[in-house]
JSON list of C-alpha atoms in Angstrom, two decimals:
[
{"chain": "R", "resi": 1, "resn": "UNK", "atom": "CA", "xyz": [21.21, 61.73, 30.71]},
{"chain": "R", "resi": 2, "resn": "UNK", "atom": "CA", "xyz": [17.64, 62.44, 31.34]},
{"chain": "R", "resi": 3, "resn": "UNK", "atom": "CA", "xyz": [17.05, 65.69, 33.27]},
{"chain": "R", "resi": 4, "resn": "UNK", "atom": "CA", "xyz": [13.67, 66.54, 34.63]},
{"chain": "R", "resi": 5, "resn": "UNK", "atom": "CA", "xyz": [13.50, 69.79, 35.85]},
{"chain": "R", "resi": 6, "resn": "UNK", "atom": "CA", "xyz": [10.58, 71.29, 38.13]},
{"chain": "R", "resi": 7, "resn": "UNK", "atom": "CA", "xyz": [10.47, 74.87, 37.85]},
{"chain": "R", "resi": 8, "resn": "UNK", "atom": "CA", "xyz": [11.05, 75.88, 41.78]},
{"chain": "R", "resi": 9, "resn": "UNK", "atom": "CA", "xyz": [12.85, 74.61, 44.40]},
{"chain": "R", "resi": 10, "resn": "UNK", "atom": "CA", "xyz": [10.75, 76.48, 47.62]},
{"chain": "R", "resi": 11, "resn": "UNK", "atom": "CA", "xyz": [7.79, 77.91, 47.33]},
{"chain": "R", "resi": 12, "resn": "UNK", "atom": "CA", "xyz": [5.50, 79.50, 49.46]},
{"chain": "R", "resi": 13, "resn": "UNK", "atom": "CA", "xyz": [2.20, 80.34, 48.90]},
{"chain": "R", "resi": 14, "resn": "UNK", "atom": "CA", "xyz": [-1.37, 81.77, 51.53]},
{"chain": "R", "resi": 15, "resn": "UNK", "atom": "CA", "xyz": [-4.23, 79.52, 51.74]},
{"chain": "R", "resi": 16, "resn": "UNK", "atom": "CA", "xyz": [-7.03, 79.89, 49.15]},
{"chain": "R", "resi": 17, "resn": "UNK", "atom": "CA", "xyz": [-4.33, 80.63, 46.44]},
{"chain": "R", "resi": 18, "resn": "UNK", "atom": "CA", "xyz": [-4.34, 79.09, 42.92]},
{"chain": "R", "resi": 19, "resn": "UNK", "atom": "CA", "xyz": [-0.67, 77.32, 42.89]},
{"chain": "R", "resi": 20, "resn": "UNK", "atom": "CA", "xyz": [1.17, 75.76, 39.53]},
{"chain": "R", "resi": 21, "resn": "UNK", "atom": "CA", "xyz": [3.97, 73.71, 40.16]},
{"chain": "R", "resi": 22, "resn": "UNK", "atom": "CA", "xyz": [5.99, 72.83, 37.06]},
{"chain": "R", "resi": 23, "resn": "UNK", "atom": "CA", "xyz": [7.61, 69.77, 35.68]},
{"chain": "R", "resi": 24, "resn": "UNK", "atom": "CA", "xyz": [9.61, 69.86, 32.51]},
{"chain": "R", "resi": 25, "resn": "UNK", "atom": "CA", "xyz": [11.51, 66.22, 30.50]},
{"chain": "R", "resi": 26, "resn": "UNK", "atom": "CA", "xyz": [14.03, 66.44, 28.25]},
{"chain": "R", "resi": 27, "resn": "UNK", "atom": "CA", "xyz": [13.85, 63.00, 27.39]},
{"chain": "R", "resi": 28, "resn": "UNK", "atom": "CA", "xyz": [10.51, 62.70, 25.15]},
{"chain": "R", "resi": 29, "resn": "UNK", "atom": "CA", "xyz": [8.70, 60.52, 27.56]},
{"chain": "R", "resi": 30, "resn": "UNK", "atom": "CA", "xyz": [5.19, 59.43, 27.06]},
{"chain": "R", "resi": 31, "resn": "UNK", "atom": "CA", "xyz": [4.49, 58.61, 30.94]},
{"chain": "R", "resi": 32, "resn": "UNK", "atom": "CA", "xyz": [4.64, 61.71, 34.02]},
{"chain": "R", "resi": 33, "resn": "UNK", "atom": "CA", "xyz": [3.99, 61.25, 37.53]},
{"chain": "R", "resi": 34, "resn": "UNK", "atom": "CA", "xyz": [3.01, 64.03, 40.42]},
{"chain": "R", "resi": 35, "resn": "UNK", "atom": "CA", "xyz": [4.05, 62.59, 44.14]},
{"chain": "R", "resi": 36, "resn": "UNK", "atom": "CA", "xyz": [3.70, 64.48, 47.00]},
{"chain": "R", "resi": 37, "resn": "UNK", "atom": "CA", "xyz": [6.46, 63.32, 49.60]},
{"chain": "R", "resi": 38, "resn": "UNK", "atom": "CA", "xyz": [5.66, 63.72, 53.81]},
{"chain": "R", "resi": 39, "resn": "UNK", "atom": "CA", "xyz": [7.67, 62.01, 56.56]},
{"chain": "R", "resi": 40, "resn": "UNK", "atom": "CA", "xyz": [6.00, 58.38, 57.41]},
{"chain": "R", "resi": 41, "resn": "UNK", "atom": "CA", "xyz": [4.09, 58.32, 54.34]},
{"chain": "R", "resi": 42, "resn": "UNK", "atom": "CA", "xyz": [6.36, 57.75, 52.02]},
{"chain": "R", "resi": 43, "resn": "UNK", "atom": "CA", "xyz": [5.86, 58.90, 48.07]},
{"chain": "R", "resi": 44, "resn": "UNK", "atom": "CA", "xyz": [2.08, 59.35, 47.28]},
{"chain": "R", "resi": 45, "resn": "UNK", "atom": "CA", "xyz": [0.87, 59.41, 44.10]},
{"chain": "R", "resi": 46, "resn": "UNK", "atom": "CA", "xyz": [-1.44, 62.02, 43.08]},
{"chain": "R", "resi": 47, "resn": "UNK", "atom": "CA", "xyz": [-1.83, 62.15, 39.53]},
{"chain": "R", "resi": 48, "resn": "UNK", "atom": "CA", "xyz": [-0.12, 60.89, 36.15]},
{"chain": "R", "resi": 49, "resn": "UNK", "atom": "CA", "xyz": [0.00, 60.60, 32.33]},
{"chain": "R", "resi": 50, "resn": "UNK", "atom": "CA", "xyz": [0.51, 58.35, 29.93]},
{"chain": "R", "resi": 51, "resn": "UNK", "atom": "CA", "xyz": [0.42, 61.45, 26.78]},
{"chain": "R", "resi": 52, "resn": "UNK", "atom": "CA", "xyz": [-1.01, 64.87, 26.18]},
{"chain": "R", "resi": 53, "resn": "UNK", "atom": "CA", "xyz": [-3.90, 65.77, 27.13]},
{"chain": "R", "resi": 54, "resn": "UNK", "atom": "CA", "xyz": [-4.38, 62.53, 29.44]},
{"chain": "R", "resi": 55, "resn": "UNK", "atom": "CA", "xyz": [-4.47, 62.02, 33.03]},
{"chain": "R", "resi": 56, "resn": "UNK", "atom": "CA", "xyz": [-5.57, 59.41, 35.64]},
{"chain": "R", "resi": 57, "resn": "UNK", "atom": "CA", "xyz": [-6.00, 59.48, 39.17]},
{"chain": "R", "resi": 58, "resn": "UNK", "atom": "CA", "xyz": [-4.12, 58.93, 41.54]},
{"chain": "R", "resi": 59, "resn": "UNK", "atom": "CA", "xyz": [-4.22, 57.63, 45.21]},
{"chain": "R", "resi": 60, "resn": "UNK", "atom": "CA", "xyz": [-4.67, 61.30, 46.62]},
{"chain": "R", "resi": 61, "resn": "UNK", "atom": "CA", "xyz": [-6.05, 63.58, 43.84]},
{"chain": "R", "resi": 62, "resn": "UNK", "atom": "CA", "xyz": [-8.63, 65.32, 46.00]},
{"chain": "R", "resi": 63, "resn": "UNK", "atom": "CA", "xyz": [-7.43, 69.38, 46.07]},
{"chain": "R", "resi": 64, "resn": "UNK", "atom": "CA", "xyz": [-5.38, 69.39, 43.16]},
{"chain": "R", "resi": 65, "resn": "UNK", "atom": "CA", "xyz": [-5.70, 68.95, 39.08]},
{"chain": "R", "resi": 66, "resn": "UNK", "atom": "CA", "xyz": [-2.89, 68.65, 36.11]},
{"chain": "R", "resi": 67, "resn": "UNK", "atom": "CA", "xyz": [-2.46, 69.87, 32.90]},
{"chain": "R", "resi": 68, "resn": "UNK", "atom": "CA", "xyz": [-0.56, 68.28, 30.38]},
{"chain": "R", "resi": 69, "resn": "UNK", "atom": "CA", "xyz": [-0.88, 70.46, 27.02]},
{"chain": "R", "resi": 70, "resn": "UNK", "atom": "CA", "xyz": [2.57, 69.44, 25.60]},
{"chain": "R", "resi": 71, "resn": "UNK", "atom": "CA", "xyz": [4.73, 66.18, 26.24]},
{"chain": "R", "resi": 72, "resn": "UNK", "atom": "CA", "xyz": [7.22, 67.31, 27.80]},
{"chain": "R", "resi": 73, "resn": "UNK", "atom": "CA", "xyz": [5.82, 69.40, 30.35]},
{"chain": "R", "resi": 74, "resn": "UNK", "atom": "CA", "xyz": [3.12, 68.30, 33.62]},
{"chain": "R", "resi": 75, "resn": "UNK", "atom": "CA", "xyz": [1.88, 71.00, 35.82]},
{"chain": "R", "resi": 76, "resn": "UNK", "atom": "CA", "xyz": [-0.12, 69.86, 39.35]},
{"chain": "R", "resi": 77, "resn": "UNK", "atom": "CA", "xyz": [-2.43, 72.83, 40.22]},
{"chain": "R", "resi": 78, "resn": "UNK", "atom": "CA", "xyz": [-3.46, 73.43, 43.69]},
{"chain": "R", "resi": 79, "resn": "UNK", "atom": "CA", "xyz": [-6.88, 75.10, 42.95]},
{"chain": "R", "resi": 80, "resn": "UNK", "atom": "CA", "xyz": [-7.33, 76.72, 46.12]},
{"chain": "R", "resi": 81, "resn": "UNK", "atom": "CA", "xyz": [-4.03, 75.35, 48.28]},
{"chain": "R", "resi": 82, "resn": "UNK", "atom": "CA", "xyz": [-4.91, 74.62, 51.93]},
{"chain": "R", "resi": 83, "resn": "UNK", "atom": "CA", "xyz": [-2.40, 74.06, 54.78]},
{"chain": "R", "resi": 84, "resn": "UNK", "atom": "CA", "xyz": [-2.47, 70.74, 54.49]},
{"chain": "R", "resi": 85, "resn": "UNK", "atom": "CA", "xyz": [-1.17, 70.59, 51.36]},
{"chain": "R", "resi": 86, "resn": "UNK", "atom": "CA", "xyz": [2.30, 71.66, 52.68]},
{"chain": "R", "resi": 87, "resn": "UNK", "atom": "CA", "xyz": [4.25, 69.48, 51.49]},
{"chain": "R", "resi": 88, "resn": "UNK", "atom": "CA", "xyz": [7.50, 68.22, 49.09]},
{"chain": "R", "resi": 89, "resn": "UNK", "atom": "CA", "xyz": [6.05, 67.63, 45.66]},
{"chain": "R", "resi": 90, "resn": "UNK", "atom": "CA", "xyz": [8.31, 65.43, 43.46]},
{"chain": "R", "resi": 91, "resn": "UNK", "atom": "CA", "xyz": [7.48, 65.03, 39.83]},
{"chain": "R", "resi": 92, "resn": "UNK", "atom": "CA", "xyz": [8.71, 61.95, 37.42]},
{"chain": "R", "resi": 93, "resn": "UNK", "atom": "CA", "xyz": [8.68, 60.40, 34.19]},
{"chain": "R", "resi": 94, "resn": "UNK", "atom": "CA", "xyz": [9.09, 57.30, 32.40]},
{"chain": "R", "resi": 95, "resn": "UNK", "atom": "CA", "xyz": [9.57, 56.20, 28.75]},
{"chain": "R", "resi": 96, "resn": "UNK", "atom": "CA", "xyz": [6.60, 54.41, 27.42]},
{"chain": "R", "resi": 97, "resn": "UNK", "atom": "CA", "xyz": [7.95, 50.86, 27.77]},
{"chain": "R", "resi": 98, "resn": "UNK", "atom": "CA", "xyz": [7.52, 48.79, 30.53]},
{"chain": "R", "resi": 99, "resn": "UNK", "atom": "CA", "xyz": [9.82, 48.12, 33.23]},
{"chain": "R", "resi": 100, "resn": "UNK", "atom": "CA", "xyz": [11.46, 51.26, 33.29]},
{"chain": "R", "resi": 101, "resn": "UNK", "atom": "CA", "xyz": [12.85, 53.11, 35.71]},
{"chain": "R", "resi": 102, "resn": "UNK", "atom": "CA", "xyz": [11.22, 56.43, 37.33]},
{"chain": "R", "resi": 103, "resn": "UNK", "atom": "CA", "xyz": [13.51, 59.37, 36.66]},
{"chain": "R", "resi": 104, "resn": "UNK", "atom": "CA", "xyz": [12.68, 62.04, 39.08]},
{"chain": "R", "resi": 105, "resn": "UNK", "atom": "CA", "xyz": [12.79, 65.86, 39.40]},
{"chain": "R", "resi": 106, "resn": "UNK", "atom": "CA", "xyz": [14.60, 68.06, 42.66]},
{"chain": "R", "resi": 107, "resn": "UNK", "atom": "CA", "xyz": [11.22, 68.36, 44.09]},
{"chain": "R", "resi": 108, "resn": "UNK", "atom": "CA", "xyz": [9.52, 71.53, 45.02]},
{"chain": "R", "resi": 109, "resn": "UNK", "atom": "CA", "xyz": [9.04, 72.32, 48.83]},
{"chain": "R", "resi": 110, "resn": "UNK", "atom": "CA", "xyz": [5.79, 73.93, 49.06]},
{"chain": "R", "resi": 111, "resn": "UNK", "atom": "CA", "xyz": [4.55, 75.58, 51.94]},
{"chain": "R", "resi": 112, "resn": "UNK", "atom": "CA", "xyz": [0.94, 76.93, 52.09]},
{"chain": "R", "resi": 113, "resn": "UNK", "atom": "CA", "xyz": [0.73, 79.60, 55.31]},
{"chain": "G", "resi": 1, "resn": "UNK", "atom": "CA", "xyz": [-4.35, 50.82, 43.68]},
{"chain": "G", "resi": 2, "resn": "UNK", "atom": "CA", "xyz": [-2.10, 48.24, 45.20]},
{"chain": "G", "resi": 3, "resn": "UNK", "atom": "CA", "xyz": [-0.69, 48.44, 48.73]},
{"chain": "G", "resi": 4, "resn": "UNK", "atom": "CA", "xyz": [3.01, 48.14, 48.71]},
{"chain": "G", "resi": 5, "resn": "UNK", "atom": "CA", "xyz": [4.22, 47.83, 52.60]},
{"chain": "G", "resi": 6, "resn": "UNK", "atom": "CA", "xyz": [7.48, 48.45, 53.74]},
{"chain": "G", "resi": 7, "resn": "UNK", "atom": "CA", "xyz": [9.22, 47.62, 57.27]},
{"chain": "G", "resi": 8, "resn": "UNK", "atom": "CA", "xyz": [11.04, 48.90, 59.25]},
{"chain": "G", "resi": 9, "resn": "UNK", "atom": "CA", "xyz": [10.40, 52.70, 59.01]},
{"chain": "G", "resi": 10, "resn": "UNK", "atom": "CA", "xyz": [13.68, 53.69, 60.62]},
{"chain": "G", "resi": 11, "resn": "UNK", "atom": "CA", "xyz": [17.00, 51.45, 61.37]},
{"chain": "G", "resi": 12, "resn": "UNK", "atom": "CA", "xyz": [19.80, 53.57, 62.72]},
{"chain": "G", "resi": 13, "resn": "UNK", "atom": "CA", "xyz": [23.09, 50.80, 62.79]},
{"chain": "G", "resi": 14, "resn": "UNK", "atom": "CA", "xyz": [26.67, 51.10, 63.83]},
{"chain": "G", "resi": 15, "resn": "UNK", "atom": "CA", "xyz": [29.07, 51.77, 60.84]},
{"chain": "G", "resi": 16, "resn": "UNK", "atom": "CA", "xyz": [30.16, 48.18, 59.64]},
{"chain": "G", "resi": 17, "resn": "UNK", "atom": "CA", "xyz": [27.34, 46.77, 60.78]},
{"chain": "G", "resi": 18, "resn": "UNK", "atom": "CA", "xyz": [24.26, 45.06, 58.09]},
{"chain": "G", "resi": 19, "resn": "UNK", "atom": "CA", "xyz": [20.70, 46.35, 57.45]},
{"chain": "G", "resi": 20, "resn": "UNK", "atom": "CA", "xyz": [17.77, 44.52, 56.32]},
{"chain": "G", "resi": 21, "resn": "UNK", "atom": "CA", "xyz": [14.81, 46.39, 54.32]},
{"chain": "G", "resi": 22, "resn": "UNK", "atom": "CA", "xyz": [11.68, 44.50, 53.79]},
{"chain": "G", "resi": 23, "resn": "UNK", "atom": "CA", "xyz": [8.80, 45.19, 50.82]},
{"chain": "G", "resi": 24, "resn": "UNK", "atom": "CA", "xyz": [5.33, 43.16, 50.96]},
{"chain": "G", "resi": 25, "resn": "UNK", "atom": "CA", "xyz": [2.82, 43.77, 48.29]},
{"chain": "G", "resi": 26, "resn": "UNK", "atom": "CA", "xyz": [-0.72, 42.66, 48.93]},
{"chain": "G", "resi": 27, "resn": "UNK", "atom": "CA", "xyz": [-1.32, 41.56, 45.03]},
{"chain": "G", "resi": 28, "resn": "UNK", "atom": "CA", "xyz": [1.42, 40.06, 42.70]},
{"chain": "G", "resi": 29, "resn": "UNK", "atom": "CA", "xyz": [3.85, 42.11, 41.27]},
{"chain": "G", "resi": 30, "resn": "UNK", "atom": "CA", "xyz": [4.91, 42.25, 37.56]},
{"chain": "G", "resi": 31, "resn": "UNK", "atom": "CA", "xyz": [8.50, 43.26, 38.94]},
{"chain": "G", "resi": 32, "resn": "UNK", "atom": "CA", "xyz": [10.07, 45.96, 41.41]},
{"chain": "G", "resi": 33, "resn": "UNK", "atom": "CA", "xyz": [11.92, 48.64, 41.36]},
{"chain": "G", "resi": 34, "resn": "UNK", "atom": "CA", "xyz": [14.03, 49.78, 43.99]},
{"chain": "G", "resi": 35, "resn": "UNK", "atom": "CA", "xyz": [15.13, 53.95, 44.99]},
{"chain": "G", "resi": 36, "resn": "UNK", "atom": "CA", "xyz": [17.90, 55.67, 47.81]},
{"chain": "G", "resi": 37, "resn": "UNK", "atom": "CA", "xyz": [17.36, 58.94, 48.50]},
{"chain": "G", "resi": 38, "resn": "UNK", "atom": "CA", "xyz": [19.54, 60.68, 49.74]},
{"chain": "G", "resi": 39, "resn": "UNK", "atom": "CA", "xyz": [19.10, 63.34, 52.50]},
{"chain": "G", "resi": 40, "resn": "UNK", "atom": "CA", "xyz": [17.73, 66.80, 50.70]},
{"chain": "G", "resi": 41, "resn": "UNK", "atom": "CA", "xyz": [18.26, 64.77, 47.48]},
{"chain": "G", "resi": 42, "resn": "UNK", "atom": "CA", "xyz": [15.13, 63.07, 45.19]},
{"chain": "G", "resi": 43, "resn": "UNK", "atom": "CA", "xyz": [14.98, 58.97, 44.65]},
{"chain": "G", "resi": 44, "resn": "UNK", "atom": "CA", "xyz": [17.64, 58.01, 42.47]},
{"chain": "G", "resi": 45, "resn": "UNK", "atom": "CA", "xyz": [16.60, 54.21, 40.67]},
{"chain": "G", "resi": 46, "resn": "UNK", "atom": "CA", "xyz": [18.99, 51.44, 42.12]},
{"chain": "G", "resi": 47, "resn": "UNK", "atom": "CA", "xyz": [17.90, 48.04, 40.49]},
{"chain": "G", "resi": 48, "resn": "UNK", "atom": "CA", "xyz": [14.64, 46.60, 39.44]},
{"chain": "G", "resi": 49, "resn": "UNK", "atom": "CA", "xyz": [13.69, 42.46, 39.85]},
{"chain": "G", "resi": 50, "resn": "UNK", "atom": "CA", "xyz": [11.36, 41.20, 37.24]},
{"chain": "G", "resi": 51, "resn": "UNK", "atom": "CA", "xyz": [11.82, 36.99, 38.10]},
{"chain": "G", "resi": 52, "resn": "UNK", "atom": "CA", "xyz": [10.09, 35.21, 40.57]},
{"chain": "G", "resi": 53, "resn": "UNK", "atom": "CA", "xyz": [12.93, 33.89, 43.16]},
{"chain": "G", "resi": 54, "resn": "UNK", "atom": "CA", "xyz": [15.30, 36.92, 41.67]},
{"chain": "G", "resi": 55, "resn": "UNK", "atom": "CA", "xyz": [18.51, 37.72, 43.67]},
{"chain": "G", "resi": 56, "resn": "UNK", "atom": "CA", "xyz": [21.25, 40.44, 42.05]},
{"chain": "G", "resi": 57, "resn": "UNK", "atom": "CA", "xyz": [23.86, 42.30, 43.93]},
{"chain": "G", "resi": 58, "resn": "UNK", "atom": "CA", "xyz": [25.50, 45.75, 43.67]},
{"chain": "G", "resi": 59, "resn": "UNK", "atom": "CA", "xyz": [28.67, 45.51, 45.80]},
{"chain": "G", "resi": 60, "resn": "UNK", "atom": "CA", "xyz": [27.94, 45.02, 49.08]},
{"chain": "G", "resi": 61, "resn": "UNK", "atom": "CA", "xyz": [23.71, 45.68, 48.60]},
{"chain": "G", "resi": 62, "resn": "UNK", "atom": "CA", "xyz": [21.79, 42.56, 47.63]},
{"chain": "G", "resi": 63, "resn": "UNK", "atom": "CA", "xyz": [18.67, 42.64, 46.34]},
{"chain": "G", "resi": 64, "resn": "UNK", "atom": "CA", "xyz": [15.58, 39.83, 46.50]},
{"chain": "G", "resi": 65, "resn": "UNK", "atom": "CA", "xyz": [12.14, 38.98, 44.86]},
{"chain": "G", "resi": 66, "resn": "UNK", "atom": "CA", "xyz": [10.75, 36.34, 46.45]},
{"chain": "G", "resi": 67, "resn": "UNK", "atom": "CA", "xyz": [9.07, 33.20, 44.92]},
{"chain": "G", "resi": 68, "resn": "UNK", "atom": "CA", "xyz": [5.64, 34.17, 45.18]},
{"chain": "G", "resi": 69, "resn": "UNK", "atom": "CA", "xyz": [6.64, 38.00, 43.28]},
{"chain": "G", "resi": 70, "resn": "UNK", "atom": "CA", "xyz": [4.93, 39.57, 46.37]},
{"chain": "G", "resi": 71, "resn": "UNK", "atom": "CA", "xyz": [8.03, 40.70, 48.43]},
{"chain": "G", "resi": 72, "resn": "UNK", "atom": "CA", "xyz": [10.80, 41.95, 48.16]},
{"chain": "G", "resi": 73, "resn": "UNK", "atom": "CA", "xyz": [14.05, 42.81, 50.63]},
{"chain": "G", "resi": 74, "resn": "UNK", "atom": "CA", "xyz": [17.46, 45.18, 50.16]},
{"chain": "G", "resi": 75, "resn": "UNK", "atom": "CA", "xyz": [20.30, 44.03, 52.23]},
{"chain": "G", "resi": 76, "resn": "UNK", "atom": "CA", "xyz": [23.32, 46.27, 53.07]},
{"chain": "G", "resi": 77, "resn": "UNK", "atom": "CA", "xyz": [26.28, 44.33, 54.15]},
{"chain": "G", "resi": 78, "resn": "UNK", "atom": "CA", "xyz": [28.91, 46.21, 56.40]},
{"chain": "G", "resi": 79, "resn": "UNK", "atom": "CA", "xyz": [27.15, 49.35, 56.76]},
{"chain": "G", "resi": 80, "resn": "UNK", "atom": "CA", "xyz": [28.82, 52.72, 55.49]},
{"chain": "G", "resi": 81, "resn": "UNK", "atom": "CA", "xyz": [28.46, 56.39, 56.11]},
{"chain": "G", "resi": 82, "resn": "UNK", "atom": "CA", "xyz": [27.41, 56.69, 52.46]},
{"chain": "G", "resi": 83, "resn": "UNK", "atom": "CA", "xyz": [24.95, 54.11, 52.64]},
{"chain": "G", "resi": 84, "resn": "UNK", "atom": "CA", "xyz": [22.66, 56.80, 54.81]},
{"chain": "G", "resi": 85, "resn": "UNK", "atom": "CA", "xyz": [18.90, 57.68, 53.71]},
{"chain": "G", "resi": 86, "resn": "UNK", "atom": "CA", "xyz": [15.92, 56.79, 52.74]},
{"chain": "G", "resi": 87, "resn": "UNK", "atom": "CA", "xyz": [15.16, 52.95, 50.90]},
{"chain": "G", "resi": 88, "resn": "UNK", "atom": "CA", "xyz": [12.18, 53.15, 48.77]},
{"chain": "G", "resi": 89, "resn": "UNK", "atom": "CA", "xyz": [10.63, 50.06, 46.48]},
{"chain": "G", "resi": 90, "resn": "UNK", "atom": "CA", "xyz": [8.00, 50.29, 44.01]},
{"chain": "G", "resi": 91, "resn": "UNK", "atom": "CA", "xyz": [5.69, 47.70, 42.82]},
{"chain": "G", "resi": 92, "resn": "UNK", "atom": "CA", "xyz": [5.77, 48.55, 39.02]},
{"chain": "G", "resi": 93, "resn": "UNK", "atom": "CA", "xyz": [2.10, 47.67, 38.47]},
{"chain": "G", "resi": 94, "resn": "UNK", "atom": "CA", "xyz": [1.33, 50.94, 38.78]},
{"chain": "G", "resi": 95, "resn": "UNK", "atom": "CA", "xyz": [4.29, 52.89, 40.61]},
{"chain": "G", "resi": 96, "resn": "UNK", "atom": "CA", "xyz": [2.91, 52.83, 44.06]},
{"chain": "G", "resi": 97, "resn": "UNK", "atom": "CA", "xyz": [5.77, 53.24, 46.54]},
{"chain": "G", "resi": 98, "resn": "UNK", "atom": "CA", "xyz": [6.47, 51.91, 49.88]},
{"chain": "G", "resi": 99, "resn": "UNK", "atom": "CA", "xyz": [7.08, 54.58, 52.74]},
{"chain": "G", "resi": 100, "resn": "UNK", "atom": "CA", "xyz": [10.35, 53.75, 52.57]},
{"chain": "G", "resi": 101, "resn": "UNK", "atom": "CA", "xyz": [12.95, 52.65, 55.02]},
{"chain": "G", "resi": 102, "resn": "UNK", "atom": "CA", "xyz": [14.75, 55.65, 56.59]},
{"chain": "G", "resi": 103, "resn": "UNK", "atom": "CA", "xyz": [18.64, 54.16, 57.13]},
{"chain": "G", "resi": 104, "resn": "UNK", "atom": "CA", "xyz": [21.19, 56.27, 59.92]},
{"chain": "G", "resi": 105, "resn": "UNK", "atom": "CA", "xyz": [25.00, 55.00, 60.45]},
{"chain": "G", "resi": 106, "resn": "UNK", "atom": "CA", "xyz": [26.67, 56.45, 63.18]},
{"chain": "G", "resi": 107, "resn": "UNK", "atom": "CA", "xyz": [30.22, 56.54, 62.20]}
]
């Protein structure tokens, strides 16, 4: 069974702090996605990658940046977290074929004070 | 990226009774994928619809893609307690999610 494990569960960090949430597959897949999860709006996604060392955009990158130095392992970093950035962050992955289903992580509550 | 809409935002039913969730995508969609979540939980992959006109069922949840592969609609029949939390679809273009439907029985 595929297990993708973010390294904290709460989290709380003061504005203009550096913040690294980590996300960790078991499952050797090629494709990892960062969402950031608020009431109303749903899962937004802020960055992914389709292998190491690549990234795309997302819908709301603006405030954060990823790292992906091995396969198995995504990191979002907050570069200088805000209060608005409080948040639940939910990180996914996906083999490299098509139509396959997201496989997602316990999320991280983050809260920025 | 494309905009995946989803209605309603909340439905709160009586135990026993159905619930509708609805998916509109402005641009075609190669398939969908639909995700419950439960409360405190993350989105757990139900079923995904890749034909146009589409219709499976998991025991009393139907799932359909309509003709045009631009929407998309969960049905519950004969609501349970376990049934509760949030509905999410996903237009698999590129993994945009709705806001999700946010489902309450009252026992």
């Amino acid at each position: 069974d595929v297990k993708v494990t973010q390294s904290s569960r709460y989290l709380v960090k003061r504005t203009g702090e550096k913040v690294f949430l980590e996300c960790v597959q078991d499952m050797d897949h090629e494709n990892m996605f960062w969402y950031r999860q608020d009431p109303g709006l749903g899962l937004r996604l802020i960055y992914f990658s389709y292998d190491v060392k690549m990234k795309e955009k997302g819908d709301i990158p603006e405030g954060y940046s990823v790292s992906r130095e091995k396969k198995e392992r995504f990191s979002l970093i907050l570069e200088s977290a805000s209060t608005n950035q409080t948040s639940m962050y939910l990180c996914a992955s996906t083999p490299y074929r098509v139509n396959q289903p997201q496989h997602f992580g316990d999320g991280t509550r983050l809260s920025i004070l | 990226g494309q905009q995946v809409m989803q209605i309603p935002q909340y439905q709160h039913v009586q135990e026993g009774e159905d619930f509708t969730t609805y998916c509109n995508s402005s641009t075609t969609l190669s398939n969908i994928q639909w995700y419950k979540q439960r409360p405190g939980g993350h989105p757990v992959f139900l079923i995904q619809l890749v034909k146009s006109g589409e219709v499976k069922k998991q025991k009393r949840l139907t799932f359909q893609f309509g003709e045009a592969k631009k929407n998309s609609s969960l049905h519950i029949t004969a609501t349970q307690t376990t049934d509760v939390g949030t509905y999410f679809c996903a237009g698999h273009n590129d993994m945009r999610f709705g806001a999700g439907t946010r489902l309450t029985v009252k026992p």
